[in-house]
PDB file of C-alpha atoms in Angstrom:
ATOM      1  CA  UNK A  26      64.908 -17.382-125.664  1.00  0.00           C
ATOM      2  CA  UNK A  27      66.673 -16.088-129.121  1.00  0.00           C
ATOM      3  CA  UNK A  28      64.920 -13.216-129.933  1.00  0.00           C
ATOM      4  CA  UNK A  29      63.591 -11.638-133.051  1.00  0.00           C
ATOM      5  CA  UNK A  30      63.572  -8.484-133.470  1.00  0.00           C
ATOM      6  CA  UNK A  31      61.347  -7.075-135.737  1.00  0.00           C
ATOM      7  CA  UNK A  32      61.542  -2.953-136.896  1.00  0.00           C
ATOM      8  CA  UNK A  33      58.720  -1.644-138.218  1.00  0.00           C
ATOM      9  CA  UNK A  34      59.413   2.094-139.440  1.00  0.00           C
ATOM     10  CA  UNK A  35      58.279   4.157-142.394  1.00  0.00           C
ATOM     11  CA  UNK A  36      54.161   4.759-142.936  1.00  0.00           C
ATOM     12  CA  UNK A  37      51.761   2.242-142.370  1.00  0.00           C
ATOM     13  CA  UNK A  38      52.165  -0.204-145.617  1.00  0.00           C
ATOM     14  CA  UNK A  39      55.357  -0.798-144.383  1.00  0.00           C
ATOM     15  CA  UNK A  40      55.305  -1.131-141.169  1.00  0.00           C
ATOM     16  CA  UNK A  41      52.755  -3.615-141.508  1.00  0.00           C
ATOM     17  CA  UNK A  42      55.265  -5.400-144.338  1.00  0.00           C
ATOM     18  CA  UNK A  43      58.078  -5.657-141.892  1.00  0.00           C
ATOM     19  CA  UNK A  44      55.590  -7.257-138.942  1.00  0.00           C
ATOM     20  CA  UNK A  45      54.309  -9.853-141.243  1.00  0.00           C
ATOM     21  CA  UNK A  46      57.711 -10.982-142.195  1.00  0.00           C
ATOM     22  CA  UNK A  47      59.137 -10.177-139.168  1.00  0.00           C
ATOM     23  CA  UNK A  48      56.269 -12.346-137.282  1.00  0.00           C
ATOM     24  CA  UNK A  49      56.419 -14.846-139.819  1.00  0.00           C
ATOM     25  CA  UNK A  50      60.414 -15.054-139.735  1.00  0.00           C
ATOM     26  CA  UNK A  51      60.250 -15.546-135.082  1.00  0.00           C
ATOM     27  CA  UNK A  52      57.985 -18.570-135.994  1.00  0.00           C
ATOM     28  CA  UNK A  53      59.623 -20.222-138.552  1.00  0.00           C
ATOM     29  CA  UNK A  54      63.067 -20.311-136.296  1.00  0.00           C
ATOM     30  CA  UNK A  55      62.026 -20.551-133.764  1.00  0.00           C
ATOM     31  CA  UNK A  56      62.719 -17.131-131.900  1.00  0.00           C
ATOM     32  CA  UNK A  57      59.960 -15.109-129.239  1.00  0.00           C
ATOM     33  CA  UNK A  58      59.355 -11.572-131.562  1.00  0.00           C
ATOM     34  CA  UNK A  59      59.471  -8.307-130.308  1.00  0.00           C
ATOM     35  CA  UNK A  60      57.507  -5.582-132.341  1.00  0.00           C
ATOM     36  CA  UNK A  61      60.028  -2.300-132.486  1.00  0.00           C
ATOM     37  CA  UNK A  62      57.778   0.393-133.741  1.00  0.00           C
ATOM     38  CA  UNK A  63      58.664   3.885-133.022  1.00  0.00           C
ATOM     39  CA  UNK A  64      57.050   7.130-133.734  1.00  0.00           C
ATOM     40  CA  UNK A  65      58.586   9.118-135.444  1.00  0.00           C
ATOM     41  CA  UNK A  66      57.133  11.813-138.332  1.00  0.00           C
ATOM     42  CA  UNK A  67      57.376   8.703-140.619  1.00  0.00           C
ATOM     43  CA  UNK A  68      54.113   7.897-138.661  1.00  0.00           C
ATOM     44  CA  UNK A  69      53.351   9.372-135.230  1.00  0.00           C
ATOM     45  CA  UNK A  70      50.871   6.726-134.050  1.00  0.00           C
ATOM     46  CA  UNK A  71      51.508   3.837-131.093  1.00  0.00           C
ATOM     47  CA  UNK A  72      50.786  -0.022-132.764  1.00  0.00           C
ATOM     48  CA  UNK A  73      48.771  -0.202-129.409  1.00  0.00           C
ATOM     49  CA  UNK A  74      46.636   2.636-131.628  1.00  0.00           C
ATOM     50  CA  UNK A  75      45.695  -0.127-134.207  1.00  0.00           C
ATOM     51  CA  UNK A  76      45.664  -3.461-133.180  1.00  0.00           C
ATOM     52  CA  UNK A  77      44.244  -5.251-130.272  1.00  0.00           C
ATOM     53  CA  UNK A  78      47.463  -7.356-129.342  1.00  0.00           C
ATOM     54  CA  UNK A  79      49.742  -8.996-127.124  1.00  0.00           C
ATOM     55  CA  UNK A  80      53.176  -8.445-128.816  1.00  0.00           C
ATOM     56  CA  UNK A  81      55.260  -7.580-127.139  1.00  0.00           C
ATOM     57  CA  UNK A  82      57.343  -3.974-127.526  1.00  0.00           C
ATOM     58  CA  UNK A  83      60.865  -2.951-126.822  1.00  0.00           C
ATOM     59  CA  UNK A  84      59.468   0.368-126.292  1.00  0.00           C
ATOM     60  CA  UNK A  85      63.361   2.308-126.384  1.00  0.00           C
ATOM     61  CA  UNK A  86      65.154   1.713-129.279  1.00  0.00           C
ATOM     62  CA  UNK A  87      68.433   3.582-129.078  1.00  0.00           C
ATOM     63  CA  UNK A  88      70.522   2.475-132.166  1.00  0.00           C
ATOM     64  CA  UNK A  89      74.339   2.706-130.392  1.00  0.00           C
ATOM     65  CA  UNK A  90      72.635   0.746-127.472  1.00  0.00           C
ATOM     66  CA  UNK A  91      70.748  -1.842-129.083  1.00  0.00           C
ATOM     67  CA  UNK A  92      73.072  -3.529-131.264  1.00  0.00           C
ATOM     68  CA  UNK A  93      75.685  -3.566-128.435  1.00  0.00           C
ATOM     69  CA  UNK A  94      73.429  -4.836-125.827  1.00  0.00           C
ATOM     70  CA  UNK A  95      72.098  -7.789-128.370  1.00  0.00           C
ATOM     71  CA  UNK A  96      74.453  -8.614-130.645  1.00  0.00           C
ATOM     72  CA  UNK A  97      71.945  -9.217-133.949  1.00  0.00           C
ATOM     73  CA  UNK A  98      72.356 -10.326-137.197  1.00  0.00           C
ATOM     74  CA  UNK A  99      70.540  -8.100-139.549  1.00  0.00           C
ATOM     75  CA  UNK A 100      67.596  -9.760-141.586  1.00  0.00           C
ATOM     76  CA  UNK A 101      67.017  -6.207-143.448  1.00  0.00           C
ATOM     77  CA  UNK A 102      66.875  -4.854-146.735  1.00  0.00           C
ATOM     78  CA  UNK A 103      69.216  -2.029-145.521  1.00  0.00           C
ATOM     79  CA  UNK A 104      70.587  -0.846-142.915  1.00  0.00           C
ATOM     80  CA  UNK A 105      70.074   2.529-141.911  1.00  0.00           C
ATOM     81  CA  UNK A 106      71.364   2.451-138.857  1.00  0.00           C
ATOM     82  CA  UNK A 107      75.424   1.805-140.574  1.00  0.00           C
ATOM     83  CA  UNK A 108      75.610  -1.162-137.816  1.00  0.00           C
ATOM     84  CA  UNK A 109      78.722  -2.986-138.222  1.00  0.00           C
ATOM     85  CA  UNK A 110      77.347  -6.025-137.609  1.00  0.00           C
ATOM     86  CA  UNK A 111      76.622  -9.746-139.981  1.00  0.00           C
ATOM     87  CA  UNK A 112      73.864  -8.681-142.641  1.00  0.00           C
ATOM     88  CA  UNK A 113      72.172 -10.789-145.153  1.00  0.00           C
ATOM     89  CA  UNK A 114      69.513  -9.501-147.968  1.00  0.00           C
ATOM     90  CA  UNK A 115      65.909 -10.418-146.302  1.00  0.00           C
ATOM     91  CA  UNK A 116      64.762 -11.255-150.017  1.00  0.00           C
ATOM     92  CA  UNK A 117      67.052 -13.781-151.316  1.00  0.00           C
ATOM     93  CA  UNK A 118      67.005 -15.997-147.994  1.00  0.00           C
ATOM     94  CA  UNK A 119      63.626 -16.735-150.124  1.00  0.00           C
ATOM     95  CA  UNK A 120      62.698 -21.049-148.009  1.00  0.00           C
ATOM     96  CA  UNK A 121      66.207 -21.647-146.714  1.00  0.00           C
ATOM     97  CA  UNK A 122      65.631 -20.426-143.103  1.00  0.00           C
ATOM     98  CA  UNK A 123      66.499 -23.059-141.153  1.00  0.00           C
ATOM     99  CA  UNK A 124      69.983 -23.879-143.567  1.00  0.00           C
ATOM    100  CA  UNK A 125      70.391 -20.007-143.006  1.00  0.00           C
ATOM    101  CA  UNK A 126      70.045 -20.149-139.461  1.00  0.00           C
ATOM    102  CA  UNK A 127      72.535 -23.816-139.026  1.00  0.00           C
ATOM    103  CA  UNK A 128      74.545 -21.863-137.133  1.00  0.00           C
ATOM    104  CA  UNK A 129      72.980 -19.089-135.461  1.00  0.00           C
ATOM    105  CA  UNK A 130      70.900 -20.990-132.863  1.00  0.00           C
ATOM    106  CA  UNK A 131      71.502 -18.799-129.775  1.00  0.00           C
ATOM    107  CA  UNK A 132      72.020 -15.427-132.095  1.00  0.00           C
ATOM    108  CA  UNK A 133      69.386 -12.792-132.126  1.00  0.00           C
ATOM    109  CA  UNK A 134      67.931 -11.458-134.996  1.00  0.00           C
ATOM    110  CA  UNK A 135      67.099  -7.611-136.319  1.00  0.00           C
ATOM    111  CA  UNK A 136      64.815  -7.883-139.448  1.00  0.00           C
ATOM    112  CA  UNK A 137      62.936  -4.917-140.871  1.00  0.00           C
ATOM    113  CA  UNK A 138      61.705  -5.227-144.046  1.00  0.00           C
ATOM    114  CA  UNK A 139      59.211  -2.798-146.060  1.00  0.00           C
ATOM    115  CA  UNK A 140      57.709  -5.499-148.126  1.00  0.00           C
ATOM    116  CA  UNK A 141      56.524  -9.319-147.522  1.00  0.00           C
ATOM    117  CA  UNK A 142      59.520 -11.383-148.356  1.00  0.00           C
ATOM    118  CA  UNK A 143      59.281 -13.954-150.400  1.00  0.00           C
ATOM    119  CA  UNK A 144      59.078 -16.554-148.839  1.00  0.00           C
ATOM    120  CA  UNK A 145      56.198 -15.752-146.082  1.00  0.00           C
ATOM    121  CA  UNK A 146      53.939 -17.914-147.894  1.00  0.00           C
ATOM    122  CA  UNK A 147      49.093 -17.462-147.750  1.00  0.00           C
ATOM    123  CA  UNK A 148      48.826 -19.904-145.186  1.00  0.00           C
ATOM    124  CA  UNK A 149      51.508 -17.930-142.346  1.00  0.00           C
ATOM    125  CA  UNK A 150      50.095 -14.821-143.697  1.00  0.00           C
ATOM    126  CA  UNK A 151      46.681 -15.556-143.053  1.00  0.00           C
ATOM    127  CA  UNK A 152      47.247 -17.588-139.528  1.00  0.00           C
ATOM    128  CA  UNK A 153      49.694 -14.172-138.727  1.00  0.00           C
ATOM    129  CA  UNK A 154      46.781 -11.172-139.545  1.00  0.00           C
ATOM    130  CA  UNK A 155      44.092 -13.061-137.264  1.00  0.00           C
ATOM    131  CA  UNK A 156      46.490 -13.002-134.089  1.00  0.00           C
ATOM    132  CA  UNK A 157      46.730  -9.194-134.549  1.00  0.00           C
ATOM    133  CA  UNK A 158      43.421  -8.058-134.977  1.00  0.00           C
ATOM    134  CA  UNK A 159      43.590  -4.243-135.714  1.00  0.00           C
ATOM    135  CA  UNK A 160      41.331  -2.322-132.586  1.00  0.00           C
ATOM    136  CA  UNK A 161      37.594  -2.987-133.140  1.00  0.00           C
ATOM    137  CA  UNK A 162      36.884   1.255-133.234  1.00  0.00           C
ATOM    138  CA  UNK A 163      38.486   1.121-136.988  1.00  0.00           C
ATOM    139  CA  UNK A 164      36.740  -2.424-138.795  1.00  0.00           C
ATOM    140  CA  UNK A 165      33.072  -0.930-137.218  1.00  0.00           C
ATOM    141  CA  UNK A 166      33.823   2.829-138.697  1.00  0.00           C
ATOM    142  CA  UNK A 167      34.987   1.140-142.302  1.00  0.00           C
ATOM    143  CA  UNK A 168      32.321  -1.319-141.667  1.00  0.00           C
ATOM    144  CA  UNK A 169      29.683   1.577-140.960  1.00  0.00           C
ATOM    145  CA  UNK A 170      30.960   3.720-143.104  1.00  0.00           C
ATOM    146  CA  UNK A 171      30.117   1.022-146.536  1.00  0.00           C
ATOM    147  CA  UNK A 172      26.980  -0.558-145.473  1.00  0.00           C
ATOM    148  CA  UNK A 173      25.910   4.076-145.141  1.00  0.00           C
ATOM    149  CA  UNK A 174      27.435   4.139-148.483  1.00  0.00           C
ATOM    150  CA  UNK A 175      26.630   1.393-150.261  1.00  0.00           C
ATOM    151  CA  UNK A 176      24.173  -1.393-148.358  1.00  0.00           C
ATOM    152  CA  UNK A 177      26.766  -3.912-148.699  1.00  0.00           C
ATOM    153  CA  UNK A 178      26.836  -3.945-152.344  1.00  0.00           C
ATOM    154  CA  UNK A 179      29.854  -4.867-154.350  1.00  0.00           C
ATOM    155  CA  UNK A 180      31.613  -0.935-155.074  1.00  0.00           C
ATOM    156  CA  UNK A 181      34.573   0.263-156.743  1.00  0.00           C
ATOM    157  CA  UNK A 182      37.535   1.313-154.932  1.00  0.00           C
ATOM    158  CA  UNK A 183      40.623   3.919-156.144  1.00  0.00           C
ATOM    159  CA  UNK A 184      43.500   4.807-154.209  1.00  0.00           C
ATOM    160  CA  UNK A 185      45.103   7.759-155.142  1.00  0.00           C
ATOM    161  CA  UNK A 186      48.462   9.108-153.757  1.00  0.00           C
ATOM    162  CA  UNK A 187      49.775  12.436-153.978  1.00  0.00           C
ATOM    163  CA  UNK A 188      52.080  13.127-152.028  1.00  0.00           C
ATOM    164  CA  UNK A 189      55.980  10.961-151.670  1.00  0.00           C
ATOM    165  CA  UNK A 190      55.336   9.740-154.826  1.00  0.00           C
ATOM    166  CA  UNK A 191      57.490   9.709-157.815  1.00  0.00           C
ATOM    167  CA  UNK A 192      55.032   8.170-160.314  1.00  0.00           C
ATOM    168  CA  UNK A 193      51.621  10.671-159.996  1.00  0.00           C
ATOM    169  CA  UNK A 194      48.741   9.143-161.523  1.00  0.00           C
ATOM    170  CA  UNK A 195      46.121  10.744-164.502  1.00  0.00           C
ATOM    171  CA  UNK A 196      42.932  11.799-162.461  1.00  0.00           C
ATOM    172  CA  UNK A 197      41.210  12.735-165.648  1.00  0.00           C
ATOM    173  CA  UNK A 198      41.150   9.064-166.817  1.00  0.00           C
ATOM    174  CA  UNK A 199      40.151   7.544-163.819  1.00  0.00           C
ATOM    175  CA  UNK A 200      37.175  10.766-163.520  1.00  0.00           C
ATOM    176  CA  UNK A 201      36.324   9.251-166.506  1.00  0.00           C
ATOM    177  CA  UNK A 202      36.413   5.855-166.161  1.00  0.00           C
ATOM    178  CA  UNK A 203      33.754   6.200-163.305  1.00  0.00           C
ATOM    179  CA  UNK A 204      31.548   8.297-164.635  1.00  0.00           C
ATOM    180  CA  UNK A 205      31.388   6.029-167.611  1.00  0.00           C
ATOM    181  CA  UNK A 206      30.468   3.211-165.236  1.00  0.00           C
ATOM    182  CA  UNK A 207      27.081   2.305-163.034  1.00  0.00           C
ATOM    183  CA  UNK A 208      28.854   1.282-160.212  1.00  0.00           C
ATOM    184  CA  UNK A 209      29.788   3.312-156.948  1.00  0.00           C
ATOM    185  CA  UNK A 210      32.822   4.157-156.309  1.00  0.00           C
ATOM    186  CA  UNK A 211      34.858   5.008-153.231  1.00  0.00           C
ATOM    187  CA  UNK A 212      37.798   7.365-153.348  1.00  0.00           C
ATOM    188  CA  UNK A 213      40.881   7.315-150.804  1.00  0.00           C
ATOM    189  CA  UNK A 214      44.003  10.008-151.068  1.00  0.00           C
ATOM    190  CA  UNK A 215      46.503  11.648-148.840  1.00  0.00           C
ATOM    191  CA  UNK A 216      46.136  14.556-150.358  1.00  0.00           C
ATOM    192  CA  UNK A 217      42.043  16.450-149.529  1.00  0.00           C
ATOM    193  CA  UNK A 218      42.411  17.907-152.762  1.00  0.00           C
ATOM    194  CA  UNK A 219      42.446  15.266-154.819  1.00  0.00           C
ATOM    195  CA  UNK A 220      39.056  13.458-152.958  1.00  0.00           C
ATOM    196  CA  UNK A 221      37.603  16.891-153.603  1.00  0.00           C
ATOM    197  CA  UNK A 222      38.755  16.819-157.021  1.00  0.00           C
ATOM    198  CA  UNK A 223      36.718  13.353-157.175  1.00  0.00           C
ATOM    199  CA  UNK A 224      34.168  14.614-155.497  1.00  0.00           C
ATOM    200  CA  UNK A 225      32.592  17.163-157.437  1.00  0.00           C
ATOM    201  CA  UNK A 226      33.332  15.689-160.580  1.00  0.00           C
ATOM    202  CA  UNK A 227      31.797  12.429-160.613  1.00  0.00           C
ATOM    203  CA  UNK A 228      28.497  12.146-158.603  1.00  0.00           C
ATOM    204  CA  UNK A 229      29.157   8.112-158.156  1.00  0.00           C
ATOM    205  CA  UNK A 230      31.976   8.674-155.548  1.00  0.00           C
ATOM    206  CA  UNK A 231      31.877   8.160-151.575  1.00  0.00           C
ATOM    207  CA  UNK A 232      34.763   9.447-149.725  1.00  0.00           C
ATOM    208  CA  UNK A 233      35.915   8.766-145.903  1.00  0.00           C
ATOM    209  CA  UNK A 234      35.287  12.210-144.326  1.00  0.00           C
ATOM    210  CA  UNK A 235      39.006  12.717-142.597  1.00  0.00           C
ATOM    211  CA  UNK A 236      40.517  16.125-140.355  1.00  0.00           C
ATOM    212  CA  UNK A 237      44.331  15.183-141.131  1.00  0.00           C
ATOM    213  CA  UNK A 238      46.346  13.939-144.113  1.00  0.00           C
ATOM    214  CA  UNK A 239      49.944  14.286-144.677  1.00  0.00           C
ATOM    215  CA  UNK A 240      51.595  17.297-143.446  1.00  0.00           C
ATOM    216  CA  UNK A 241      55.489  18.695-144.607  1.00  0.00           C
ATOM    217  CA  UNK A 242      58.219  18.013-142.310  1.00  0.00           C
ATOM    218  CA  UNK A 243      60.249  21.174-143.719  1.00  0.00           C
ATOM    219  CA  UNK A 244      56.792  23.588-145.403  1.00  0.00           C
ATOM    220  CA  UNK A 245      60.003  25.280-147.656  1.00  0.00           C
ATOM    221  CA  UNK A 246      60.559  22.338-149.162  1.00  0.00           C
ATOM    222  CA  UNK A 247      59.167  19.959-151.966  1.00  0.00           C
ATOM    223  CA  UNK A 248      57.659  16.324-151.210  1.00  0.00           C
ATOM    224  CA  UNK A 249      60.928  14.635-152.381  1.00  0.00           C
ATOM    225  CA  UNK A 250      63.420  17.150-150.457  1.00  0.00           C
ATOM    226  CA  UNK A 251      66.242  15.190-148.462  1.00  0.00           C
ATOM    227  CA  UNK A 252      65.113  15.382-144.636  1.00  0.00           C
ATOM    228  CA  UNK A 253      66.913  13.265-141.845  1.00  0.00           C
ATOM    229  CA  UNK A 254      65.998  11.756-139.001  1.00  0.00           C
ATOM    230  CA  UNK A 255      66.455  12.061-135.541  1.00  0.00           C
ATOM    231  CA  UNK A 256      69.914   9.948-136.037  1.00  0.00           C
ATOM    232  CA  UNK A 257      71.432  12.131-138.820  1.00  0.00           C
ATOM    233  CA  UNK A 258      70.491   9.842-141.179  1.00  0.00           C
ATOM    234  CA  UNK A 259      68.846  11.117-145.145  1.00  0.00           C
ATOM    235  CA  UNK A 260      65.988   9.941-146.421  1.00  0.00           C
ATOM    236  CA  UNK A 261      63.839  11.979-149.794  1.00  0.00           C
ATOM    237  CA  UNK A 262      60.761  11.845-148.432  1.00  0.00           C
ATOM    238  CA  UNK A 263      59.694  15.542-146.989  1.00  0.00           C
ATOM    239  CA  UNK A 264      56.796  13.353-144.576  1.00  0.00           C
ATOM    240  CA  UNK A 265      55.584  13.895-141.311  1.00  0.00           C
ATOM    241  CA  UNK A 266      52.031  12.062-140.605  1.00  0.00           C
ATOM    242  CA  UNK A 267      50.825  12.707-137.436  1.00  0.00           C
ATOM    243  CA  UNK A 268      48.779  10.369-135.342  1.00  0.00           C
ATOM    244  CA  UNK A 269      44.461  11.527-136.387  1.00  0.00           C
ATOM    245  CA  UNK A 270      45.945  11.334-139.395  1.00  0.00           C
ATOM    246  CA  UNK A 271      47.505   7.197-139.935  1.00  0.00           C
ATOM    247  CA  UNK A 272      44.111   6.576-137.695  1.00  0.00           C
ATOM    248  CA  UNK A 273      41.904   7.807-140.359  1.00  0.00           C
ATOM    249  CA  UNK A 274      43.994   6.703-143.567  1.00  0.00           C
ATOM    250  CA  UNK A 275      43.671   3.447-141.968  1.00  0.00           C
ATOM    251  CA  UNK A 276      39.974   3.106-141.897  1.00  0.00           C
ATOM    252  CA  UNK A 277      40.536   4.233-145.215  1.00  0.00           C
ATOM    253  CA  UNK A 278      42.472   1.028-145.589  1.00  0.00           C
ATOM    254  CA  UNK A 279      39.927  -0.748-144.224  1.00  0.00           C
ATOM    255  CA  UNK A 280      37.145   0.260-146.186  1.00  0.00           C
ATOM    256  CA  UNK A 281      39.343  -0.059-149.092  1.00  0.00           C
ATOM    257  CA  UNK A 282      39.881  -3.179-148.734  1.00  0.00           C
ATOM    258  CA  UNK A 283      35.853  -4.817-149.353  1.00  0.00           C
ATOM    259  CA  UNK A 284      35.939  -2.731-152.150  1.00  0.00           C
ATOM    260  CA  UNK A 285      37.066  -3.538-155.747  1.00  0.00           C
ATOM    261  CA  UNK A 286      40.553  -2.630-156.300  1.00  0.00           C
ATOM    262  CA  UNK A 287      41.134  -1.041-158.776  1.00  0.00           C
ATOM    263  CA  UNK A 288      45.131  -1.644-159.162  1.00  0.00           C
ATOM    264  CA  UNK A 289      46.496   1.574-160.316  1.00  0.00           C
ATOM    265  CA  UNK A 290      49.992   0.832-158.940  1.00  0.00           C
ATOM    266  CA  UNK A 291      52.315  -1.982-157.764  1.00  0.00           C
ATOM    267  CA  UNK A 292      54.570   0.644-155.862  1.00  0.00           C
ATOM    268  CA  UNK A 293      52.233   1.621-153.551  1.00  0.00           C
ATOM    269  CA  UNK A 294      52.778  -0.240-150.109  1.00  0.00           C
ATOM    270  CA  UNK A 295      49.479   1.140-148.665  1.00  0.00           C
ATOM    271  CA  UNK A 296      47.307  -0.007-151.755  1.00  0.00           C
ATOM    272  CA  UNK A 297      48.554  -4.205-152.178  1.00  0.00           C
ATOM    273  CA  UNK A 298      48.620  -3.417-148.243  1.00  0.00           C
ATOM    274  CA  UNK A 299      44.099  -2.807-148.938  1.00  0.00           C
ATOM    275  CA  UNK A 300      44.603  -6.322-151.603  1.00  0.00           C
ATOM    276  CA  UNK A 301      45.850  -8.353-149.320  1.00  0.00           C
ATOM    277  CA  UNK A 302      43.552  -7.401-146.601  1.00  0.00           C
ATOM    278  CA  UNK A 303      40.473  -8.014-149.214  1.00  0.00           C
ATOM    279  CA  UNK A 304      41.816 -11.352-149.655  1.00  0.00           C
ATOM    280  CA  UNK A 305      41.567 -12.197-146.084  1.00  0.00           C
ATOM    281  CA  UNK A 306      38.544 -10.289-145.995  1.00  0.00           C
ATOM    282  CA  UNK A 307      39.830  -8.821-142.876  1.00  0.00           C
ATOM    283  CA  UNK A 308      35.667  -6.406-142.753  1.00  0.00           C
TER     284      UNK A 308
END
């Protein structure tokens, strides 16, 4: 049986988007899904650290031997491996999957997308998300925090991204808005000082107490200093996310998904994932 290899890399939001879209594609074209989830400095965490799932994984991934062995069609938003294979933009095939694959019945597919593709429908997403549940430890931790801090009442939620992002949030503006509201607000950030800033200036802010945050791979550079991965490819992101920092960030994400999310930046996949999970009431 031909396969859809679902490549999940980058931060968690990017990986989750690729996973959901890839599983939708595999079902639509009747191919076996196989997850590639490398533990890279973008997220030093395994697939099974996060999800309670029996999805098959390709544990070892070397792009040179992979493309020689499986000879896939690439359906990707970009080709970080430089592979010389038939390639199509994952955002451009839309709903014509059957027609697109008409003469490719026996071809494997390499799929990679940092965003949920426009041909993935809401009903399909709901079915897929329920089949790859987050580990109960993560969900239970989020629920306990909510119960203790918000007593199951409605609350607002704000995500503040400070690290590898070109668009910085005007924190003073949101501190003022929170203080002018009678509602409690959950604030989460990839930066400890940002969370401290809101805690010190907003009496009605609550923060999940994390022990680990995003770090710089090269401490001599800035957050957007060019760095190279293990295959020599360059990226304008100087980040290193430990296993613990990713797990705690997912707890943040699950708490945020129960809030009335303040939609500050559509470019943040972390923020958009929280809105998606809120829609399907994961927590």
